[in-house]
Coordinates of C-alpha atoms in Angstrom, one line a residue:
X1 CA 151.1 151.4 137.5
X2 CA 147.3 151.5 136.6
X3 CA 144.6 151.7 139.1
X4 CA 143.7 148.3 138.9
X5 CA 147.1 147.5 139.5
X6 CA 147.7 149.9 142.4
X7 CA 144.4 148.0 143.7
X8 CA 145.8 145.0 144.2
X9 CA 149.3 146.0 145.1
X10 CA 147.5 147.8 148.1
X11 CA 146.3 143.8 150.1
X12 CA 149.2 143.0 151.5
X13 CA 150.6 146.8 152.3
X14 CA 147.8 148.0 154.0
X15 CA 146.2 145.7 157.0
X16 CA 142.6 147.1 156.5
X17 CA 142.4 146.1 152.7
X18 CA 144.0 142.5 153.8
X19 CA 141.2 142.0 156.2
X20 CA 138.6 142.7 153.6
X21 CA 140.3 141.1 151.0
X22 CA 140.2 137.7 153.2
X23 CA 136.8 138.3 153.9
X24 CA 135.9 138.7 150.1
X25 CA 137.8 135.8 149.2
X26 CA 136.7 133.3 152.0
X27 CA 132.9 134.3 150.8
X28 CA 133.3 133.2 147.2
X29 CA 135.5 130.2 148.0
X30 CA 132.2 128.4 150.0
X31 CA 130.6 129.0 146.7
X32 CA 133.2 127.8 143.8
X33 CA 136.5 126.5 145.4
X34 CA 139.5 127.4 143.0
X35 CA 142.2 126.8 145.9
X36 CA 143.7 123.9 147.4
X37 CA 145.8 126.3 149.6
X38 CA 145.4 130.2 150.3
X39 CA 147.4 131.6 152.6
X40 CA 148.3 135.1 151.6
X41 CA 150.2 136.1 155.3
X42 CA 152.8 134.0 154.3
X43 CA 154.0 136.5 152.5
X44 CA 153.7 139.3 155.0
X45 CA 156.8 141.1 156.5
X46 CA 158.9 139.4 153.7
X47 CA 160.7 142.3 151.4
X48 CA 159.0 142.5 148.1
X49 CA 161.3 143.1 145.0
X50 CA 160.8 146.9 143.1
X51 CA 159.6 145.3 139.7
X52 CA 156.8 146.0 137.3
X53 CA 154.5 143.5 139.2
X54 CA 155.2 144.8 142.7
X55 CA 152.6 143.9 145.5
X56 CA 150.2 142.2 142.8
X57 CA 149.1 139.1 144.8
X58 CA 148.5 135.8 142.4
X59 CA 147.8 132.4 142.8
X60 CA 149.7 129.7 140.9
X61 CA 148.0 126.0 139.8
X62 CA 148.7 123.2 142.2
X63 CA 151.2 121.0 139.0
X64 CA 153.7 124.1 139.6
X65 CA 156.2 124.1 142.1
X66 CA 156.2 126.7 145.1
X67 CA 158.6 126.3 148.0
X68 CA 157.1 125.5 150.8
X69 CA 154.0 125.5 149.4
X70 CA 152.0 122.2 148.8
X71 CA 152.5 120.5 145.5
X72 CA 149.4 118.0 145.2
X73 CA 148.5 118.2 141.3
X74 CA 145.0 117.5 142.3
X75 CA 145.6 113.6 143.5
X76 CA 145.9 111.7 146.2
X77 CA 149.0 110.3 145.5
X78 CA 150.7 113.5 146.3
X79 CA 148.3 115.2 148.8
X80 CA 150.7 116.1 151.4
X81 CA 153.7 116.9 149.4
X82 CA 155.4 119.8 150.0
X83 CA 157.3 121.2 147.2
X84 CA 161.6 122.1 148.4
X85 CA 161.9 124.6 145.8
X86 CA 160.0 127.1 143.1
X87 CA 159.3 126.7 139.4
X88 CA 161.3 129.4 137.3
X89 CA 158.4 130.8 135.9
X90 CA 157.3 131.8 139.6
X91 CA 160.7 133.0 141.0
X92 CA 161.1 135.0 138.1
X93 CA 157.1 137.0 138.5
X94 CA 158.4 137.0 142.1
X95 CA 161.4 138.9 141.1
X96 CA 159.5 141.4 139.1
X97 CA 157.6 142.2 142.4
X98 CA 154.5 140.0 142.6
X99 CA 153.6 137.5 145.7
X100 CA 152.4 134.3 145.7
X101 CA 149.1 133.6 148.0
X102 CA 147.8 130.6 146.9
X103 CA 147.6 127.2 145.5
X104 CA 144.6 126.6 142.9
X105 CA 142.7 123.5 142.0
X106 CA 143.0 121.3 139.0
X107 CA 141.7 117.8 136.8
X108 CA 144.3 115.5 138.7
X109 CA 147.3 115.7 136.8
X110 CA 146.3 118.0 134.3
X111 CA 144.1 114.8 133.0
X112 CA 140.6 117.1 131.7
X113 CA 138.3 119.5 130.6
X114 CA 136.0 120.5 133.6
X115 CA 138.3 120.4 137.3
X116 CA 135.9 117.7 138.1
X117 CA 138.7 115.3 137.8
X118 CA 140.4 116.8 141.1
X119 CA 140.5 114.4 144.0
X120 CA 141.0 117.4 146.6
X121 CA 138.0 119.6 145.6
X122 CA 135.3 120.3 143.4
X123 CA 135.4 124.3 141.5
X124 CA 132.2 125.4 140.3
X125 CA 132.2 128.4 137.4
X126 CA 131.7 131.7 139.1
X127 CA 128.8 132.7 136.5
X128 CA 126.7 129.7 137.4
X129 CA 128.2 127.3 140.1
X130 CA 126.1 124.5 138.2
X131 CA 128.8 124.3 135.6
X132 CA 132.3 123.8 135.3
X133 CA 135.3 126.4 135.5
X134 CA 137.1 124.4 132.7
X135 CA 139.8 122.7 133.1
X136 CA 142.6 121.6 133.6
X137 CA 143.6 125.0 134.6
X138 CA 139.5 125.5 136.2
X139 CA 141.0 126.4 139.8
X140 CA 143.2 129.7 138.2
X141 CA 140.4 130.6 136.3
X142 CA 137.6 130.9 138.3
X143 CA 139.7 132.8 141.1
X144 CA 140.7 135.5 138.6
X145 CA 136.7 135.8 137.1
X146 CA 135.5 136.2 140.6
X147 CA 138.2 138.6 141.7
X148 CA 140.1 136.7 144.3
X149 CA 143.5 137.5 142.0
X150 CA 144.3 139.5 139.4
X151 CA 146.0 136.7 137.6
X152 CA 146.6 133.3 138.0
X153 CA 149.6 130.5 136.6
X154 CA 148.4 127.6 134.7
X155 CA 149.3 125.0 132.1
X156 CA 148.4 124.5 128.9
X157 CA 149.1 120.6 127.3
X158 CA 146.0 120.5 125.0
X159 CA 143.9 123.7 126.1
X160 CA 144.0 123.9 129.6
X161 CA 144.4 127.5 130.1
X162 CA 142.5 128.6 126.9
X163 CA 139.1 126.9 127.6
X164 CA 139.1 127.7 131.4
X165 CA 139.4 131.3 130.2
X166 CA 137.1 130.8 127.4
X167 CA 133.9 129.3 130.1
X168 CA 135.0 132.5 133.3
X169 CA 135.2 135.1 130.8
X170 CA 139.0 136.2 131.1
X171 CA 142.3 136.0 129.2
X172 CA 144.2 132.9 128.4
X173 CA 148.0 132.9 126.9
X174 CA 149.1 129.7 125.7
X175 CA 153.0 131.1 125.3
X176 CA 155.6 129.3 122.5
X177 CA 157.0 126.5 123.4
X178 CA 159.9 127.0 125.7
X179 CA 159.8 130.7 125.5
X180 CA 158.8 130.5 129.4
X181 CA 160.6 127.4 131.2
X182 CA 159.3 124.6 132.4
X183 CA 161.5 123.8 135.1
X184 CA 159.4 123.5 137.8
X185 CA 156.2 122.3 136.3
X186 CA 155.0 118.7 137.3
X187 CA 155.4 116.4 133.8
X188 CA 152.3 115.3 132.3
X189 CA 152.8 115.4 128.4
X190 CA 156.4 117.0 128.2
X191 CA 156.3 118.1 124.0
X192 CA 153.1 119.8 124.2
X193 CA 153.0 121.2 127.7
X194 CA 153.8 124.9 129.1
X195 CA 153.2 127.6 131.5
X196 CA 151.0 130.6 131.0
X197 CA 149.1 132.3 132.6
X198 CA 144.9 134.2 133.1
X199 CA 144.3 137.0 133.9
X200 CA 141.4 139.9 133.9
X201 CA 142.8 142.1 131.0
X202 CA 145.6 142.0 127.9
X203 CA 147.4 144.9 129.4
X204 CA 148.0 142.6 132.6
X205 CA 148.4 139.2 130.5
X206 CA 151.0 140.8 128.6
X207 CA 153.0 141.8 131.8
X208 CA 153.2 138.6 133.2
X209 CA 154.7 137.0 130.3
X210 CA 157.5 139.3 129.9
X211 CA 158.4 138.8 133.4
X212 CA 158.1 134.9 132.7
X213 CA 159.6 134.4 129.3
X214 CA 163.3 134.0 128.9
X215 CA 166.2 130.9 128.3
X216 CA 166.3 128.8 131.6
X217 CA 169.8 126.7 132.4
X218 CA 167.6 124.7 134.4
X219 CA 165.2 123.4 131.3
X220 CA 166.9 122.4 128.4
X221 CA 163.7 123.0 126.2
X222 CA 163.9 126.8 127.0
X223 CA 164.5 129.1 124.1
X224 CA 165.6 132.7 123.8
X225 CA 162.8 134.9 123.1
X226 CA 163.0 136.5 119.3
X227 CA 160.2 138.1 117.9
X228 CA 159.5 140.2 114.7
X229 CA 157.5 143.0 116.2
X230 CA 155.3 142.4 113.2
X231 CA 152.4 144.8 112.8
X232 CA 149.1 142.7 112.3
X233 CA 146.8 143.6 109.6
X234 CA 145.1 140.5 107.7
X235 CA 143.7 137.7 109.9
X236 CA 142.8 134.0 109.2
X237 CA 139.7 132.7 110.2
X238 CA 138.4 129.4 110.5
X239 CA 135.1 129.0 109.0
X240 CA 135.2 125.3 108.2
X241 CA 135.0 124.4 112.0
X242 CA 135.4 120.3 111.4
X243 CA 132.3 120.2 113.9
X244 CA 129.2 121.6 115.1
X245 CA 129.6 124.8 117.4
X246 CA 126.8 125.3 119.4
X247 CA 124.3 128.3 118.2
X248 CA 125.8 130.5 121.4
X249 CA 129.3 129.9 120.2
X250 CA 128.6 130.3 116.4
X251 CA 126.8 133.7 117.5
X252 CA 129.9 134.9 119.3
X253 CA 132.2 133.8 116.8
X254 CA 130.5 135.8 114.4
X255 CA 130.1 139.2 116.6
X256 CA 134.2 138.8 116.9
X257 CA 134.6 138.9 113.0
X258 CA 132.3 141.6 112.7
X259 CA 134.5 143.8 114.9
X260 CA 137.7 142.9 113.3
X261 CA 136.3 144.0 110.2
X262 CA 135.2 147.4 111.7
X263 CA 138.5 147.9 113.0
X264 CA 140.1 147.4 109.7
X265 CA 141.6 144.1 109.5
X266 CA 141.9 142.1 106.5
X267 CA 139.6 138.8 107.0
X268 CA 140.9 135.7 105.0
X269 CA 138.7 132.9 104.9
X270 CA 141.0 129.6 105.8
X271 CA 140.4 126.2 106.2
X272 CA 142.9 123.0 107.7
X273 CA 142.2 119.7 106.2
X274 CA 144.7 118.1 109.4
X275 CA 142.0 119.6 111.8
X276 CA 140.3 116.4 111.6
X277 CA 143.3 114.7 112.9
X278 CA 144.3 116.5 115.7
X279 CA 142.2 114.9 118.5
X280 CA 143.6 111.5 117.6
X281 CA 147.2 112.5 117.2
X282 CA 147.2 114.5 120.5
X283 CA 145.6 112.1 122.4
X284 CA 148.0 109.3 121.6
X285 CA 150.9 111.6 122.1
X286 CA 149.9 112.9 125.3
X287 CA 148.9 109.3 126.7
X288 CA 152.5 108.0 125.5
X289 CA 154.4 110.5 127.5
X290 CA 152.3 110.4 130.2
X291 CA 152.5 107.0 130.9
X292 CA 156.3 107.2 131.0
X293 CA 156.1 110.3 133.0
X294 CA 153.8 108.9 135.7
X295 CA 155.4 105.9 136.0
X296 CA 157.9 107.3 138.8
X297 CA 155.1 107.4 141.0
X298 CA 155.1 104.1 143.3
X299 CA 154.8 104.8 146.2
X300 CA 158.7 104.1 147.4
X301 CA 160.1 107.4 147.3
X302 CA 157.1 109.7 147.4
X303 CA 154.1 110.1 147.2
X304 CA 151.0 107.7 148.0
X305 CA 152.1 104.8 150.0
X306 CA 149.7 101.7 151.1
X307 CA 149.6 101.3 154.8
X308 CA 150.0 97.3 154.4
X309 CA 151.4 95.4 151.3
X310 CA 153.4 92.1 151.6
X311 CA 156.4 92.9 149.3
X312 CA 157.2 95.9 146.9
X313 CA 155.6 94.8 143.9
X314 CA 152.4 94.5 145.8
X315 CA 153.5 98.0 147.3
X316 CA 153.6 99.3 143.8
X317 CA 150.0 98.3 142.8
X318 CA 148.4 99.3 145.7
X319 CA 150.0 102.9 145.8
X320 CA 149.0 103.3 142.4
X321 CA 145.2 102.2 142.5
X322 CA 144.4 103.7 146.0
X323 CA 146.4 107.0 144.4
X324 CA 145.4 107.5 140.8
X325 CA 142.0 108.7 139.4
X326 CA 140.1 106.8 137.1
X327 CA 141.2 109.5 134.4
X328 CA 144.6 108.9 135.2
X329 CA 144.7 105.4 135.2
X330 CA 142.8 105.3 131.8
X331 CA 145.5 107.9 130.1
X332 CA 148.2 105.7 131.5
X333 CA 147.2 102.4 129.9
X334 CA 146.1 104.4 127.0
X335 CA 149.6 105.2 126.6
X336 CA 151.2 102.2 127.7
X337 CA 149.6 100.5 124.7
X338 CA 150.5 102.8 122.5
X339 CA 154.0 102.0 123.6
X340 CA 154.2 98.5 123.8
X341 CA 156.5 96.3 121.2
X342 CA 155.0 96.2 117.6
X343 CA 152.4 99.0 118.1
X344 CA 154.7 102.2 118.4
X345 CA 155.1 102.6 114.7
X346 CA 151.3 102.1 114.0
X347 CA 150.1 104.4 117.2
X348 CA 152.4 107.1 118.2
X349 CA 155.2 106.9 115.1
X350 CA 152.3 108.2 112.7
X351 CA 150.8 110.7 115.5
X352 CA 154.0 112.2 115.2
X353 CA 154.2 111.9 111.5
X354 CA 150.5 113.5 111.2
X355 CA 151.9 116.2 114.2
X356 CA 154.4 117.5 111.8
X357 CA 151.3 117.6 108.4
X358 CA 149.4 119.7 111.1
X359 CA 152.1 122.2 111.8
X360 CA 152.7 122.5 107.9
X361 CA 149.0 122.9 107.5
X362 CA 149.1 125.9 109.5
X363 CA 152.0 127.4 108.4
X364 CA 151.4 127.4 105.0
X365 CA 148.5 129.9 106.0
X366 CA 151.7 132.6 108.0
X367 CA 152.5 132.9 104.5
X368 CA 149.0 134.6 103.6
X369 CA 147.7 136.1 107.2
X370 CA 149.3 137.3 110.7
X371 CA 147.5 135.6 113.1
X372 CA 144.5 132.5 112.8
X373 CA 141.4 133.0 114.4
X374 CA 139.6 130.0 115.8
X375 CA 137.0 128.8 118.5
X376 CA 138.0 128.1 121.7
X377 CA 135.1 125.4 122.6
X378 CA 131.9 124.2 120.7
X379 CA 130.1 125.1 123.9
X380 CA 130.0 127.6 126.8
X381 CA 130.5 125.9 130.3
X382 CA 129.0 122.9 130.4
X383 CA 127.2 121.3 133.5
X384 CA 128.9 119.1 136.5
X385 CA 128.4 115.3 136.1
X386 CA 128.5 115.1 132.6
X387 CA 125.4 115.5 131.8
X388 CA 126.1 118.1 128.7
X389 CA 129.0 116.4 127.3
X390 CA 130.4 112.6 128.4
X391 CA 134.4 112.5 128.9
X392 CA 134.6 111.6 125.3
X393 CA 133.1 114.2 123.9
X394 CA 135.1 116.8 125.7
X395 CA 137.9 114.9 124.4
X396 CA 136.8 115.2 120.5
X397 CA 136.0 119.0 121.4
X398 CA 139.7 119.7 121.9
X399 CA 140.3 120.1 118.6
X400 CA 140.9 124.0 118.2
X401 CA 142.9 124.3 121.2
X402 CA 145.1 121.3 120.9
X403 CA 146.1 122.5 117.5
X404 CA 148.4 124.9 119.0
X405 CA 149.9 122.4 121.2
X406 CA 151.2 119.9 118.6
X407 CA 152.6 123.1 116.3
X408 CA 154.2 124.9 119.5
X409 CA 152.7 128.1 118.6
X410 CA 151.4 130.8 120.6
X411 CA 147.9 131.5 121.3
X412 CA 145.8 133.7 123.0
X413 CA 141.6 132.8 124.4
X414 CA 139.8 136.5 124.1
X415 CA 136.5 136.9 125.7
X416 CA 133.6 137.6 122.9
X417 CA 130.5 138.2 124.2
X418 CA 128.3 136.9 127.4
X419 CA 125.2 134.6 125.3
X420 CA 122.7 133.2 127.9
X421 CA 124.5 134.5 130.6
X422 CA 127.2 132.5 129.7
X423 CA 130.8 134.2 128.7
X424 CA 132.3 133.1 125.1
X425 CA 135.6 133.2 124.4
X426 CA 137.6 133.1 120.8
X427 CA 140.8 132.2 120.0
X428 CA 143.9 133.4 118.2
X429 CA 146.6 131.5 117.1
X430 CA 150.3 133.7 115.8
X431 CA 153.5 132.0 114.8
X432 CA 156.7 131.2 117.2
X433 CA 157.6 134.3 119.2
X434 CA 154.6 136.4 117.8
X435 CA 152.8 136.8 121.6
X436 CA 152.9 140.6 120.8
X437 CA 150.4 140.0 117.4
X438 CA 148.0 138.2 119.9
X439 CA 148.1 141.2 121.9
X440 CA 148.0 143.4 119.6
X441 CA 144.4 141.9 118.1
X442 CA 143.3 141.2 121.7
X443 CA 144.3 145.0 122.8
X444 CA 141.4 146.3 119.9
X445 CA 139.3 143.6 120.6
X446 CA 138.8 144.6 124.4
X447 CA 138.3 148.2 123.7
X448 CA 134.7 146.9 121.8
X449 CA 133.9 144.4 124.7
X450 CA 135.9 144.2 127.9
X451 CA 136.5 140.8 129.9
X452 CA 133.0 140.6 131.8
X453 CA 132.3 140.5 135.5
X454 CA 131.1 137.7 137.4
X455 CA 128.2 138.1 139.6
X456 CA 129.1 139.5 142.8
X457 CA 132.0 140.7 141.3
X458 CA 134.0 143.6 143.3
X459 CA 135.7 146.4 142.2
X460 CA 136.7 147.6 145.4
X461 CA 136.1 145.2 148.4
X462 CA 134.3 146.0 151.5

């Protein structure tokens, strides 16, 4: 175990490093707000598992299930829901030794790109709490940037770990699809969704997805984990980027090139024609299955229900107005359209037509390179309120990260450099199974520039 790891696995061992780990973490929660619930004495007295992750607190996003732990997804309509059993993904870190202590924030749903969407809380970056943590995984990313965890569970549907990680300055694994199990993970868009995780180093975001990864009875998506163990030596990078980066992106993006090509890669200029077609055909995918997996929220068996309504349609309408966000609501209808008689084959048919030109796009290039290199964002964190980018635009400026979502491919958010103050991540994209080529690149990469610390930052707390 490494000294950062023997660091954390000392909080809940040793009653005097508890205290002052409360203390730390109560200060920086007035300030940014990443949990919905942290209670890490719950765990206290319980027998902890000899694993590879033994002691290591973490906190887990509030769309994956915990027992006895709240399961609120960031809305209203399930704000007091307590979850009556644990995700797989969870039970099986827990096996391998590491403790649950908290619940973090999230877009409502997994519905955005900033954590502003949440109905329970607002999360502020932890490098300038004028600007957003990212989203939809903002909560789990700005706990492990400030130090509250050393990593934290999120999803990923369209980016929702990677850009998070990319705007706090820490690691972000978007893992195959179905190599880790989704039992356990609150639907939102079902083909493009999974669990991974943040955390402050590779070394550490590699450990957690062993202990994750593996076939699942309980999720019939799950797949047995087969990789190549393919040494990486020639990498693909993006330098048509199908839209204007911002000059502290660009910058970054072209200190991360320069390194690889001091270390000794081979650089291989690419381009993807289907880029410009991925916002559109992930956007009409994840609005079709989201209305259909939403739609079981009425307010009859659980979740929001109206205090008055005068029969159970009326029940129904209420309990979904008074519970959904405006984000959520606009996703649903979105996708309801899309879905409707006579518009499936011209709406989410050819989405999933163009889904499957994308994923050949991309793998035509495995036949020439290892791994793809990519941006994460156009932009660093952007500011609260929408005042940098509307809703729209963070929707068009998906388009790198949700690429990896329609293929079902791994991918991995690095931080770059710090521009303005600001941490930049980049992005690496491998084929199915090939998490270790991520880590491999990301492993070199952190030697020359090491995840940065927030301000205020502790390496030992007092």
């Amino acid at each position: 175990m490494s000294d950062f790891e023997k660091k954390w696995s000392a909080v809940l061992t040793q009653p005097s490093v508890l205290k002052a780990y409360k203390n730390y973490v109560a200060a920086w929660e007035k300030k940014i707000g990443s949990f919905l619930e942290f209670d890490p004495n719950r765990s206290l007295g319980k027998d902890i598992p000899e694993g590879p992750l033994r002691g290591i607190p973490f906190a887990v996003k509030d769309n994956i299930a915990v027992k006895n732990y709240k399961l609120t997804c960031g809305s209203k309509m399930l704000e007091h829901l307590v979850s009556p059993y644990t995700a797989t993904a969870v039970k099986n870190l827990q096996n391998a030794g590491a403790v649950v202590v908290g619940k973090t924030n999230l877009d409502e749903f997994g519905m955005g790109s900033s954590t502003d969407n949440s109905a329970l809380g607002k999360t502020n970056n932890p490098w300038d709490l004028e600007r957003v943590a990212g989203g939809s995984s903002g909560g789990s990313a700005a706990a492990v940037a400030a130090g509250l965890v050393p990593f934290a569970l999120g999803s990923d549907t369209g980016g929702s770990i990677r850009q998070p990680a990319s705007f706090c300055g820490v690691y972000g694994l978007k893992p195959t699809y179905g190599v880790v199990s989704r039992y356990g993970l609150t639907a939102y868009a079902s083909s493009l969704e999974v669990i991974g995780v943040l955390a402050r180093n590779t070394e550490m975001t590699k450990k957690v997805f062993e202990a994750m990864k593996g076939k699942d009875p309980l999720d019939h998506t799950s797949l047995d984990y087969s990789p190549s163990g393919k040494e990486v030596k020639t990498i693909g990078v993006l330098k048509n980027t199908h839209g204007a980066l911002s000059p502290e992106v660009s910058v970054s993006y072209e200190k991360t090139m320069k390194r690889l090509e001091n270390a000794g890669y081979g650089l291989v200029e690419i381009d993807l024609p289907t880029l410009d077609y991925v916002v559109p055909a992930y956007y009409t995918i994840a609005t079709a299955e989201a209305s259909a997996n939403l739609a079981r929220y009425n307010g009859i068996r659980y979740g929001h229900a109206p205090l008055f309504a005068e029969n159970p349609t009326e029940l129904m309408k209420k309990a979904r107005h008074e519970g959904f966000g405006d984000e959520v609501k606009l996703r649903i209808l979105l996708g309801t359209y899309v879905l409707r008689s006579g518009f499936q084959d011209q709406y989410y048919v050819r989405a999933q037509k163009i889904r499957t030109a994308i994923r050949q796009d991309v793998e035509r290039w495995y036949e020439k390179v290892d791994v793809l290199m990519m941006p994460v964002f156009p932009t660093p964190a952007f500011h609260h309120g929408n005042t940098d980018l509307d809703t729209f635009q963070q929707k068009q400026a998906d388009l790198y990260t949700s690429t990896a979502n329609l293929v079902g491919h791994p991918a991995l958010s690095v931080p770059s450099t710090l521009e303005n103050g600001l941490p930049v991540g980049v992005q690496f994209m491998a084929p199915p199974f090939e998490e270790d080529r991520l880590f491999q690149v990301s492993a070199l990469l952190e030697k020359e520039f090491q995840a940065p610390e927030a301000p205020g930052y502790l390496t030992v707390w007092s």
